[in-house]
Coordinates of C-alpha atoms and ligand atoms in Angstrom, one line a residue:
M627 CA 128.4 79.0 105.9
R628 CA 125.6 80.5 103.7
A629 CA 127.6 79.6 100.6
A630 CA 127.9 76.0 101.8
R631 CA 124.2 75.8 102.4
R632 CA 123.5 77.3 99.0
E633 CA 125.8 74.7 97.4
F634 CA 123.8 72.0 99.2
Y635 CA 120.4 73.4 98.0
E636 CA 121.7 73.5 94.5
S637 CA 123.3 70.1 94.6
V638 CA 120.2 68.1 95.3
S639 CA 118.2 68.8 92.2
V640 CA 118.5 70.1 88.6
D641 CA 115.0 71.5 89.0
P642 CA 115.3 75.3 89.6
T643 CA 112.4 75.5 92.0
V644 CA 114.1 73.2 94.6
A645 CA 117.0 75.3 95.8
G646 CA 115.0 78.4 96.7
L647 CA 112.2 76.4 98.4
L648 CA 114.7 74.3 100.4
E649 CA 116.3 77.5 101.6
K650 CA 112.8 78.8 102.6
A651 CA 111.9 75.5 104.2
E652 CA 115.0 75.7 106.4
R653 CA 114.2 79.3 107.3
D654 CA 110.7 78.2 108.3
G655 CA 112.1 75.4 110.4
V656 CA 110.9 72.7 108.0
E657 CA 112.7 69.4 107.4
T658 CA 112.5 67.6 104.1
A659 CA 113.4 64.2 102.7
W660 CA 116.8 65.6 101.7
H661 CA 117.6 66.6 105.3
R662 CA 116.3 63.2 106.6
Y663 CA 118.4 61.4 104.0
L664 CA 121.5 63.1 105.3
A665 CA 120.5 62.3 108.9
Q666 CA 120.3 58.6 107.9
Q667 CA 124.0 58.5 106.8
P668 CA 125.7 56.2 106.8
Q669 CA 122.8 53.9 105.8
C670 CA 123.2 50.3 107.1
G671 CA 125.6 48.3 104.9
F672 CA 123.7 45.0 105.6
G673 CA 120.5 46.6 104.4
L674 CA 122.1 48.1 101.3
L675 CA 123.5 44.6 100.4
G676 CA 120.2 42.9 101.2
V677 CA 121.8 40.4 103.6
C678 CA 119.7 41.0 106.8
C679 CA 116.7 38.8 107.5
R680 CA 113.8 39.5 109.8
N681 CA 111.5 36.8 108.5
C682 CA 111.2 35.0 111.8
N683 CA 111.7 35.6 115.5
M684 CA 114.9 33.4 115.7
G685 CA 116.4 36.5 113.9
P686 CA 117.1 39.1 113.0
C687 CA 120.1 37.5 111.2
R688 CA 122.8 39.1 109.2
I689 CA 125.4 37.6 106.9
D690 CA 128.9 39.0 107.0
P691 CA 129.6 40.2 103.5
F692 CA 133.4 40.0 104.1
G693 CA 133.3 36.3 105.0
Y694 CA 134.7 36.6 108.6
G695 CA 131.5 36.4 110.5
P696 CA 128.4 34.3 110.1
Q697 CA 127.6 33.0 106.6
R698 CA 124.2 31.6 107.5
G699 CA 121.2 32.7 109.5
V700 CA 119.9 30.8 112.5
C701 CA 117.8 28.6 110.2
G702 CA 120.7 28.1 107.9
A703 CA 119.6 30.5 105.2
T704 CA 122.5 31.7 103.1
A705 CA 123.1 35.2 101.7
D706 CA 121.7 34.0 98.3
T707 CA 118.4 32.9 99.9
I708 CA 118.1 36.0 102.1
V709 CA 118.8 38.5 99.3
A710 CA 116.4 36.7 96.9
R711 CA 113.7 36.5 99.6
N712 CA 114.0 40.2 100.5
L713 CA 113.9 41.3 96.9
M714 CA 110.8 39.1 96.1
R715 CA 109.0 40.6 99.1
M716 CA 109.7 44.1 97.7
L717 CA 108.3 42.9 94.4
A718 CA 105.2 41.4 96.0
A719 CA 104.5 44.7 97.8
G720 CA 104.8 46.6 94.6
A721 CA 102.5 44.2 92.7
A722 CA 100.1 44.4 95.6
A723 CA 100.0 48.2 95.5
H724 CA 99.3 48.4 91.8
S725 CA 96.8 45.6 91.9
D726 CA 94.9 46.9 94.9
H727 CA 94.6 50.2 93.1
A728 CA 93.1 48.2 90.2
R729 CA 90.7 46.5 92.6
D730 CA 89.4 49.9 93.8
I731 CA 88.8 50.9 90.2
V732 CA 87.0 47.7 89.4
E733 CA 84.7 48.2 92.4
V734 CA 83.6 51.7 91.1
F735 CA 83.3 50.4 87.6
K736 CA 81.1 47.6 88.8
G737 CA 79.1 50.1 90.8
I738 CA 77.8 51.7 87.5
P739 CA 75.7 48.8 86.3
E740 CA 74.8 48.0 89.9
G741 CA 73.5 51.5 90.2
W742 CA 75.3 52.8 93.3
A743 CA 78.3 54.6 91.7
K744 CA 76.0 57.4 90.5
D745 CA 78.7 60.0 90.1
Y746 CA 80.7 57.9 87.7
Q747 CA 79.9 57.2 84.0
I748 CA 81.1 55.1 81.2
R749 CA 83.0 57.8 79.3
D750 CA 84.6 55.7 76.6
E751 CA 82.1 53.1 75.4
E752 CA 84.3 52.2 72.4
K753 CA 87.1 51.3 74.7
L754 CA 84.7 49.2 76.9
R755 CA 83.6 47.3 73.8
G756 CA 87.2 46.7 72.7
I757 CA 88.1 45.3 76.2
A758 CA 85.0 43.1 76.1
R759 CA 85.9 41.8 72.6
A760 CA 89.5 41.1 73.7
L761 CA 88.1 39.1 76.7
G762 CA 85.7 37.1 74.4
I763 CA 82.6 38.7 75.8
E764 CA 79.7 39.2 73.4
V765 CA 79.1 42.8 72.5
E766 CA 76.7 42.8 69.5
G767 CA 73.2 44.0 70.4
R768 CA 74.1 44.6 74.0
D769 CA 74.0 47.9 75.8
A770 CA 77.0 49.3 77.6
L771 CA 75.7 48.5 81.1
E772 CA 75.2 44.9 80.3
I773 CA 78.7 44.6 78.8
A774 CA 80.2 46.5 81.8
R775 CA 78.6 44.1 84.2
E776 CA 80.1 41.1 82.5
V777 CA 83.5 42.8 82.0
A778 CA 83.6 43.6 85.8
E779 CA 82.8 40.0 86.7
V780 CA 85.6 38.7 84.5
L781 CA 88.1 41.3 85.9
E782 CA 87.1 40.8 89.5
W783 CA 87.9 37.1 89.0
E784 CA 91.5 37.9 87.9
F785 CA 92.4 38.6 91.5
G786 CA 91.5 35.3 93.2
K787 CA 90.4 32.8 90.6
P788 CA 91.2 29.2 91.5
G789 CA 92.9 26.7 89.1
E790 CA 95.9 26.8 86.8
E791 CA 94.4 28.6 83.9
P792 CA 96.3 31.8 82.9
L793 CA 94.9 35.2 83.7
R794 CA 92.3 36.3 81.2
L795 CA 94.0 39.7 80.5
V796 CA 97.3 38.0 79.8
E797 CA 95.6 35.7 77.3
A798 CA 93.8 38.6 75.8
Y799 CA 96.6 41.2 75.5
A800 CA 100.1 39.4 75.7
P801 CA 101.6 38.4 72.3
K802 CA 101.4 34.6 71.6
K803 CA 105.2 34.3 71.4
R804 CA 105.6 35.7 74.9
R805 CA 102.9 33.4 76.3
E806 CA 104.7 30.4 74.9
V807 CA 107.9 31.5 76.6
W808 CA 106.1 32.0 79.9
R809 CA 104.4 28.6 79.7
R810 CA 107.7 26.9 78.8
V811 CA 109.6 28.5 81.7
G812 CA 106.7 27.8 84.1
I813 CA 105.9 31.4 85.0
M814 CA 102.5 31.9 83.4
P815 CA 100.5 33.9 86.0
R816 CA 97.3 32.4 87.3
A817 CA 95.7 34.9 89.6
I818 CA 97.0 38.2 90.9
D819 CA 96.4 37.7 94.6
R820 CA 97.6 34.1 94.3
E821 CA 101.0 35.1 92.9
I822 CA 101.5 37.7 95.6
T823 CA 100.4 35.3 98.3
E824 CA 102.7 32.6 97.0
I825 CA 105.7 35.0 97.3
M826 CA 104.8 35.7 100.9
H827 CA 104.5 31.9 101.5
R828 CA 107.7 31.0 99.7
T829 CA 109.6 33.6 101.7
H830 CA 108.3 32.5 105.0
M831 CA 110.9 30.8 107.2
G832 CA 111.7 27.4 106.0
V833 CA 110.0 27.3 102.5
D834 CA 111.8 28.2 99.3
A835 CA 115.6 28.6 99.7
D836 CA 116.6 28.5 96.0
P837 CA 117.2 32.0 94.6
L838 CA 116.4 30.9 91.0
S839 CA 113.0 29.4 92.0
L840 CA 112.2 32.5 94.2
I841 CA 113.1 34.9 91.3
A842 CA 111.0 32.8 88.8
Q843 CA 108.0 33.2 91.1
G844 CA 108.8 36.9 91.3
L845 CA 108.7 37.2 87.5
R846 CA 105.4 35.4 87.5
C847 CA 104.0 37.8 90.1
A848 CA 105.3 40.8 88.2
L849 CA 103.6 39.5 85.0
A850 CA 100.4 39.3 86.9
D851 CA 100.9 42.9 87.8
G852 CA 101.9 44.3 84.5
W853 CA 99.7 42.3 82.1
S854 CA 96.7 42.1 84.5
G855 CA 96.6 44.3 87.7
S856 CA 98.1 47.5 86.3
M857 CA 96.6 46.9 82.9
M858 CA 93.2 46.5 84.4
A859 CA 93.7 49.9 86.2
T860 CA 94.7 51.5 83.0
L861 CA 91.9 50.0 80.8
L862 CA 89.1 50.8 83.3
S863 CA 90.4 54.3 84.1
D864 CA 90.2 55.0 80.4
V865 CA 86.6 53.6 80.3
L866 CA 85.6 55.7 83.3
F867 CA 87.4 58.9 82.7
G868 CA 88.3 58.9 79.0
T869 CA 91.2 57.5 77.0
P870 CA 93.9 60.2 77.0
R871 CA 94.5 62.3 73.9
P872 CA 97.4 64.8 73.5
L873 CA 96.6 68.0 75.3
R874 CA 98.6 71.0 76.5
A875 CA 99.1 71.8 80.2
T876 CA 101.8 73.1 82.6
A877 CA 104.1 71.6 85.1
N878 CA 106.2 72.7 88.2
L879 CA 105.5 74.5 91.4
G880 CA 104.8 77.7 89.6
V881 CA 101.3 76.3 88.8
I882 CA 100.4 77.2 92.5
R883 CA 98.6 80.5 92.5
E884 CA 98.8 83.4 94.9
D885 CA 95.3 84.6 94.1
A886 CA 93.5 81.3 94.4
V887 CA 92.6 78.6 96.9
N888 CA 95.2 75.9 96.1
I889 CA 94.3 72.2 96.5
L890 CA 97.1 69.7 95.8
V891 CA 95.8 66.2 95.0
H892 CA 98.5 63.6 95.6
G893 CA 98.6 59.9 95.3
H894 CA 97.5 57.5 92.6
N895 CA 93.9 56.8 92.0
P896 CA 91.8 59.0 89.6
V897 CA 88.6 57.8 91.3
L898 CA 89.4 60.5 93.9
S899 CA 91.3 63.2 92.0
V900 CA 88.9 63.5 89.1
K901 CA 86.0 64.2 91.5
I902 CA 88.0 66.8 93.4
A903 CA 88.8 68.5 90.2
E904 CA 85.1 68.4 89.2
A905 CA 84.0 69.6 92.6
A906 CA 86.4 72.6 92.3
E907 CA 84.2 73.8 89.3
D908 CA 81.1 74.0 91.6
P909 CA 79.9 77.6 91.2
E910 CA 78.8 77.9 94.8
L911 CA 82.3 76.8 96.0
S912 CA 84.0 79.1 93.6
K913 CA 81.9 82.0 94.7
M914 CA 82.7 81.1 98.3
A915 CA 86.4 81.2 97.5
R916 CA 86.1 84.6 95.8
D917 CA 84.0 86.0 98.7
L918 CA 86.9 85.0 101.0
G919 CA 89.3 87.0 98.9
A920 CA 90.6 84.3 96.6
E921 CA 90.0 86.3 93.4
G922 CA 91.3 83.5 91.2
G923 CA 88.7 81.0 92.6
I924 CA 89.9 77.4 93.2
N925 CA 93.1 76.0 91.7
V926 CA 93.5 72.2 91.7
V927 CA 97.0 71.0 91.0
G928 CA 98.3 67.5 90.9
M929 CA 101.4 65.6 92.2
C930 CA 102.8 62.2 91.4
C931 CA 100.7 59.7 89.5
T932 CA 97.3 61.0 90.4
G933 CA 98.6 64.3 89.1
N934 CA 99.5 62.4 85.8
E935 CA 96.0 60.9 85.7
I936 CA 94.2 64.3 85.8
L937 CA 96.9 66.0 83.8
M938 CA 96.5 63.7 80.8
R939 CA 92.7 63.6 80.8
M940 CA 91.7 67.0 82.1
G941 CA 94.7 69.3 81.5
I942 CA 95.0 70.0 85.3
P943 CA 98.5 71.4 85.9
V944 CA 100.9 69.2 87.7
A945 CA 103.0 70.8 90.6
G946 CA 105.8 68.3 90.7
N947 CA 107.0 64.8 91.3
M948 CA 107.5 62.8 94.5
L949 CA 110.3 64.7 96.1
Q950 CA 108.5 68.1 95.7
Q951 CA 105.5 67.2 98.0
E952 CA 107.1 68.9 101.0
L953 CA 108.3 71.9 99.0
A954 CA 104.8 72.4 97.6
I955 CA 103.6 72.9 101.2
A956 CA 106.6 75.1 102.0
T957 CA 105.3 77.6 99.4
G958 CA 102.9 78.5 102.2
A959 CA 100.1 78.8 99.6
L960 CA 98.4 75.4 99.8
E961 CA 95.1 75.3 101.5
A962 CA 94.8 71.5 101.4
V963 CA 96.8 68.5 100.3
V964 CA 94.3 65.8 99.5
V965 CA 95.8 62.3 99.4
D966 CA 94.7 58.7 98.6
Y967 CA 97.6 56.3 98.7
Q968 CA 101.2 55.5 97.7
C969 CA 104.3 57.8 97.7
I970 CA 102.7 60.1 100.3
M971 CA 105.4 60.9 102.9
P972 CA 103.9 60.8 106.4
A973 CA 106.2 63.8 107.0
I974 CA 103.9 66.1 105.1
V975 CA 101.8 66.4 108.2
D976 CA 104.8 67.9 110.1
V977 CA 105.5 70.3 107.2
A978 CA 101.9 71.3 107.0
S979 CA 101.9 72.1 110.7
C980 CA 104.4 74.9 110.0
Y981 CA 101.8 76.6 107.8
H982 CA 98.0 76.7 107.5
T983 CA 97.8 73.7 105.1
K984 CA 95.4 70.9 106.0
V985 CA 96.4 67.4 105.0
I986 CA 93.3 65.4 104.2
T987 CA 93.5 61.6 104.0
T988 CA 90.6 59.9 102.2
E989 CA 91.3 56.2 102.1
P990 CA 90.4 53.7 104.8
K991 CA 93.7 51.9 104.1
A992 CA 95.9 55.0 104.3
H993 CA 95.7 57.1 107.5
I994 CA 98.4 59.5 108.6
P995 CA 98.5 60.6 112.3
G996 CA 97.9 64.3 112.5
A997 CA 95.9 64.5 109.2
I998 CA 92.2 65.2 108.9
H999 CA 90.4 62.0 107.7
V1000 CA 87.5 62.5 105.4
E1001 CA 86.7 59.0 104.1
F1002 CA 86.0 59.1 100.3
D1003 CA 82.7 57.4 99.9
K1004 CA 82.5 56.3 96.3
A1005 CA 78.7 55.9 96.5
R1006 CA 78.4 59.7 97.2
A1007 CA 81.6 60.7 95.5
M1008 CA 80.7 64.3 94.5
E1009 CA 79.2 65.0 97.9
T1010 CA 82.4 63.9 99.6
A1011 CA 84.6 65.7 97.1
R1012 CA 82.6 69.0 97.7
E1013 CA 83.0 68.5 101.4
I1014 CA 86.8 68.2 101.0
V1015 CA 86.9 71.2 98.6
R1016 CA 84.9 73.3 101.1
I1017 CA 87.4 72.5 103.9
A1018 CA 90.1 73.9 101.6
V1019 CA 88.2 77.0 100.7
E1020 CA 87.3 77.8 104.3
N1021 CA 91.0 77.5 105.1
F1022 CA 92.0 80.3 102.7
K1023 CA 91.4 82.9 105.4
N1024 CA 94.2 81.3 107.5
R1025 CA 96.8 81.8 104.9
N1026 CA 99.6 84.1 106.0
P1027 CA 100.7 86.1 102.9
E1028 CA 104.0 86.9 104.5
R1029 CA 105.0 83.3 104.5
V1030 CA 104.1 82.7 100.8
M1031 CA 106.8 82.1 98.3
I1032 CA 105.7 80.5 95.0
P1033 CA 108.5 79.9 92.5
E1034 CA 107.9 81.4 89.0
E1035 CA 109.0 78.3 87.1
K1036 CA 106.4 76.4 85.2
C1037 CA 106.8 74.8 81.8
E1038 CA 104.3 74.0 79.1
L1039 CA 104.0 70.4 78.0
V1040 CA 102.0 68.0 75.9
A1041 CA 100.7 64.9 77.7
G1042 CA 98.3 62.1 77.0
F1043 CA 99.9 59.7 74.6
S1044 CA 97.8 56.6 75.1
V1045 CA 98.3 53.8 72.6
E1046 CA 95.2 54.9 70.8
A1047 CA 96.6 58.5 70.6
I1048 CA 99.9 57.3 69.3
L1049 CA 98.1 55.2 66.6
E1050 CA 96.0 58.2 65.7
A1051 CA 99.2 60.3 65.3
L1052 CA 100.5 57.6 63.1
G1053 CA 97.4 57.7 60.9
G1054 CA 95.7 54.6 62.3
T1055 CA 98.4 52.0 61.6
L1056 CA 101.8 51.0 62.9
D1057 CA 103.3 51.0 59.4
P1058 CA 104.9 54.5 59.7
L1059 CA 106.6 53.6 63.0
A1060 CA 107.7 50.2 61.7
D1061 CA 109.1 51.9 58.5
A1062 CA 110.9 54.6 60.6
L1063 CA 112.5 51.8 62.7
K1064 CA 113.5 49.7 59.7
S1065 CA 115.1 52.7 57.9
G1066 CA 116.9 53.8 61.0
K1067 CA 115.3 57.2 61.3
I1068 CA 114.2 56.0 64.7
K1069 CA 116.9 53.7 66.0
G1070 CA 114.8 52.2 68.8
I1071 CA 112.3 52.8 71.6
V1072 CA 113.0 53.1 75.3
G1073 CA 110.4 53.2 78.1
I1074 CA 111.6 55.3 81.0
V1075 CA 109.7 54.9 84.3
G1076 CA 109.8 55.4 88.0
C1077 CA 110.5 57.6 90.8
V1078 CA 112.8 60.3 92.1
N1079 CA 115.1 59.5 95.0
P1080 CA 117.2 61.6 97.3
K1081 CA 120.1 59.2 96.8
V1082 CA 120.7 60.8 93.5
R1083 CA 120.4 64.3 92.1
H1084 CA 116.7 64.9 91.6
D1085 CA 115.5 64.8 88.0
H1086 CA 119.1 64.6 86.8
G1087 CA 119.1 60.9 85.7
H1088 CA 115.7 61.3 84.0
V1089 CA 116.7 64.4 82.1
T1090 CA 120.2 63.3 81.2
L1091 CA 119.3 59.9 80.0
T1092 CA 116.4 61.1 77.9
R1093 CA 118.5 63.8 76.3
E1094 CA 121.3 61.3 75.6
L1095 CA 118.9 58.9 74.0
I1096 CA 116.9 61.2 71.9
K1097 CA 120.1 62.6 70.6
R1098 CA 120.9 59.1 69.3
D1099 CA 117.5 59.0 67.5
I1100 CA 115.9 56.8 70.1
L1101 CA 112.2 57.6 70.8
I1102 CA 111.3 57.7 74.5
V1103 CA 108.0 56.8 76.0
G1104 CA 107.4 57.0 79.7
T1105 CA 105.3 57.4 82.8
G1106 CA 105.2 58.4 86.5
C1107 CA 107.7 60.8 88.0
W1108 CA 109.8 60.6 84.8
A1109 CA 106.9 62.1 82.9
I1110 CA 106.6 65.0 85.4
A1111 CA 110.4 65.6 85.3
M1112 CA 110.2 65.7 81.5
G1113 CA 107.3 68.2 81.6
K1114 CA 109.2 70.5 84.0
H1115 CA 112.3 70.5 81.7
G1116 CA 110.6 71.1 78.4
L1117 CA 111.1 67.7 76.9
L1118 CA 107.4 67.0 76.4
L1119 CA 107.0 69.8 73.9
P1120 CA 107.1 69.2 70.1
E1121 CA 109.8 71.9 70.0
A1122 CA 112.0 69.5 72.0
A1123 CA 112.5 67.6 68.7
E1124 CA 115.3 70.2 68.1
M1125 CA 117.3 68.3 70.7
A1126 CA 116.8 64.9 68.9
G1127 CA 119.0 63.3 66.3
P1128 CA 118.2 64.1 62.7
G1129 CA 116.1 61.0 62.0
L1130 CA 113.9 61.2 65.1
R1131 CA 113.6 65.0 64.7
E1132 CA 112.3 64.5 61.1
V1133 CA 109.7 62.0 62.3
C1134 CA 108.6 64.1 65.3
E1135 CA 108.3 67.2 63.2
A1136 CA 106.3 65.4 60.5
L1137 CA 103.9 64.1 63.1
G1138 CA 103.9 67.1 65.4
I1139 CA 104.9 65.1 68.5
P1140 CA 107.6 65.5 71.1
P1141 CA 110.6 63.1 71.1
A1142 CA 109.5 61.9 74.6
L1143 CA 105.9 60.8 75.0
H1144 CA 104.0 61.1 78.2
M1145 CA 102.0 57.8 78.5
G1146 CA 100.6 58.3 82.0
S1147 CA 101.0 57.1 85.5
C1148 CA 102.9 54.2 87.0
V1149 CA 100.0 51.7 86.2
D1150 CA 100.1 53.0 82.7
C1151 CA 103.4 51.2 82.1
S1152 CA 100.9 48.6 81.0
R1153 CA 100.3 50.9 77.9
M1154 CA 104.0 50.3 77.0
L1155 CA 103.5 46.5 77.2
I1156 CA 100.5 46.8 74.8
A1157 CA 102.4 49.0 72.4
L1158 CA 105.5 46.8 72.4
G1159 CA 103.4 43.6 72.0
A1160 CA 101.5 45.2 69.1
L1161 CA 104.7 46.4 67.5
A1162 CA 106.4 43.0 67.8
D1163 CA 103.3 41.3 66.3
H1164 CA 103.2 43.8 63.5
L1165 CA 106.9 43.1 62.7
G1166 CA 106.4 39.3 63.1
V1167 CA 109.0 39.1 65.9
D1168 CA 109.0 38.6 69.7
I1169 CA 109.5 41.5 72.1
P1170 CA 113.1 40.6 72.9
D1171 CA 113.9 41.0 69.2
L1172 CA 112.9 44.6 69.1
P1173 CA 115.4 47.4 69.4
A1174 CA 113.9 48.5 72.7
A1175 CA 114.8 48.7 76.4
G1176 CA 113.4 50.0 79.7
S1177 CA 114.9 52.2 82.3
A1178 CA 114.2 53.4 85.9
P1179 CA 117.0 56.0 86.4
E1180 CA 116.0 57.3 89.9
W1181 CA 113.7 54.5 91.2
M1182 CA 112.9 54.0 94.8
S1183 CA 109.5 52.4 95.1
E1184 CA 108.7 48.7 95.5
K1185 CA 106.3 49.2 92.6
A1186 CA 109.3 49.9 90.4
V1187 CA 110.8 46.5 91.3
S1188 CA 107.6 44.9 90.0
I1189 CA 107.6 47.1 86.9
G1190 CA 111.3 46.4 86.1
S1191 CA 110.6 42.7 86.6
Y1192 CA 107.6 42.6 84.2
F1193 CA 109.6 44.5 81.6
V1194 CA 112.4 41.9 82.0
A1195 CA 109.9 39.0 81.9
S1196 CA 108.4 40.6 78.8
G1197 CA 111.8 40.4 77.1
L1198 CA 113.4 43.8 77.7
L1199 CA 116.9 44.9 78.8
V1200 CA 116.1 47.1 81.9
H1201 CA 118.5 49.8 83.3
L1202 CA 118.4 50.7 87.0
G1203 CA 120.0 53.9 88.0
T1204 CA 119.9 53.3 91.7
V1205 CA 121.4 50.1 93.1
P1206 CA 118.9 47.5 94.3
P1207 CA 119.7 45.8 97.6
V1208 CA 121.1 42.6 96.0
L1209 CA 124.9 43.0 96.0
G1210 CA 125.2 40.7 98.9
S1211 CA 124.6 37.7 96.7
K1212 CA 126.6 37.0 93.5
K1213 CA 124.2 34.3 92.6
V1214 CA 121.2 36.7 92.7
V1215 CA 123.1 39.3 90.7
E1216 CA 124.0 36.7 88.1
I1217 CA 120.4 35.5 87.7
L1218 CA 119.1 39.1 87.3
T1219 CA 121.8 40.4 85.0
E1220 CA 122.7 37.3 83.0
R1221 CA 120.7 34.1 83.4
A1222 CA 117.3 35.9 83.1
E1223 CA 118.1 36.6 79.4
G1224 CA 118.4 32.9 78.5
L1225 CA 115.1 32.2 80.3
V1226 CA 112.8 35.1 79.3
G1227 CA 114.8 37.3 76.9
G1228 CA 115.3 40.3 79.2
R1229 CA 117.7 41.2 81.9
F1230 CA 118.7 44.0 84.3
F1231 CA 121.8 46.1 84.3
V1232 CA 122.7 48.7 86.9
E1233 CA 124.5 52.0 86.0
P1234 CA 124.2 55.1 88.2
D1235 CA 125.8 57.3 85.5
P1236 CA 123.0 58.2 83.0
V1237 CA 125.5 59.1 80.2
K1238 CA 127.1 55.7 80.5
A1239 CA 123.7 54.0 80.8
A1240 CA 122.7 55.7 77.5
R1241 CA 125.7 54.2 75.8
V1242 CA 124.9 50.7 77.0
I1243 CA 121.3 51.1 75.9
A1244 CA 122.3 52.4 72.5
D1245 CA 124.8 49.5 72.0
H1246 CA 122.0 47.1 72.9
I1247 CA 119.7 48.7 70.4
A1248 CA 122.4 48.6 67.7
E1249 CA 122.9 44.9 68.4
K1250 CA 119.2 44.2 68.1
R1251 CA 119.1 46.1 64.8
R1252 CA 122.0 44.1 63.4
A1253 CA 120.2 40.9 64.3
L1254 CA 117.1 42.1 62.4
G1255 CA 119.3 43.1 59.4
W1256 CA 118.4 46.7 59.8
P1257 CA 120.9 49.5 59.2
E1258 CA 122.7 50.8 62.4
Ligands
LIG917 S1 114.2 33.1 108.5 FE1 116.2 32.2 109.0 S2 117.6 33.9 108.4 FE2 115.6 34.8 108.6 S3 115.4 35.6 110.6 FE3 114.6 33.5 110.7 S4 116.3 32.3 111.3 FE4 117.2 34.2 110.6
LIG918 S1 107.0 57.1 89.8 FE1 107.7 56.3 91.8 S2 107.7 58.1 93.2 FE2 106.6 58.7 91.3 S3 104.5 58.3 91.9 FE3 105.1 56.5 90.8 S4 105.9 55.1 92.4 FE4 105.7 57.1 93.3

């Protein structure tokens, strides 16, 4: 029996911290996502195929995938319509999540010239001036606050501007060749909220029934996310908190410390996590922690994308990716989990109730029953952050040392490869990268993104695909939970170049960079768009001509649907390692995996096996190289 349990613990992840903590969690009576995933088996076949519809109260309706039962919903919607509508609603939710995150950042950014966001500053004025110039805003002879005010006005307008004019950030940052394609196909995004709203309208009962037309609107919405919403979040986070530059830090649950008050910040928006990290430096709070017996003071660690935000800007250690949130609490050593929004399992409150950990929600739009709610007031950010840190410090006395088990594993990493940092590493010009690509030292570039998912072995797809690709001299850039997985497995160290093929290894060693570059959080997939656009322009080609691809080997989030779709609309082949709920419609599958390429230059393919996926991606890259006349 014990051997069978051990086999289960070891089967769910390639991360060595998981098995031991899963065993401890079970001993402590704690249930995790892996247990709940098993309890959900078998998952509903209609849902997996995408053929159930609840879009009106004549339903729910289900289409019989075997052809014996109903082939239409009560309104007459076919499987093609239902599958396309469901997928587009996922995409809209993902775009909304990214873009609402951006809206919160614009609000704080605008609060600086308005004078109420006193605890935030313009940290990267050069970046601000660059954004203003790209948007056509006058910068000469103007001070930063004046420029910030005008930039904020333009960016706020991106959400809901009326009219048919394209989004300003799309005009400013997307390559001309791409914009021509989007105009021709009729998917040039106009306003972020409008594209999301239009999906909700089109998918209402009795509106758009054509899968192609629905998916085209989905691509338009995804472009509004990638080239405006997410991009805005990235650009302004850099202005507010600094543009990332390579730095060393550590990753995995071993960053939690027995001798310190441990605060886990989890979620997505640096507006909160940066202030918590700063408040933890407060001498009075540190003294209070030490007086209570925490000799190591206060230890802030990150999780998920907000973890990436403070990792790449402040070197704050990252405790793990999405599926490790419950295990972090099961160490018994967290005084507080401070969350904002996205990817926060409501179950953490139940896990925390088995220990002394306090879960603190901070966002008016993200409450969890059973958590303490301390609303994060951005007008008095440091005061609120100190209040939250104080709650954690005071909770240290409630820790039961007998229930503490912190894994030893943690790994060093180098994070913070913004586009600016990559350019600096290249000596200020794209020439060395272009030359390495042309000569074949670097065969291609792949952006790996997205989540972790209990449907597949945790971290396995990310690690295997990355290893397989770097071995073939393919440079990897990535974000999100992929980036954390890489950090934990040593692939973000310059020394990892030893695992790369000879050409990539030579380039990495010459530049002192890892073969897999941490570019940031989920919204920072927009950095990849900027980098690819700049590279395509530099080479005088369009993005689909580049030997490049995207991948989301373990995706689960609706945001990943939006990211994958804006990669496809930007002209990339995109690999998905978990199957999206579309197999109930041959037509939808055909549009996503074949027809999309003729329209926008990119398409999806699904391959759960990361070794096979690497082969498909490498073949695609070889084909693109042949077309460019470059050696394979
Ligand atoms: S929209 Fe049509 S398919 Fe969907 S629930 Fe209503 S009647 Fe059924
Ligand atoms: S990569 Fe996916 S799971 Fe990880 S933080 Fe982003 S959306 Fe959440």
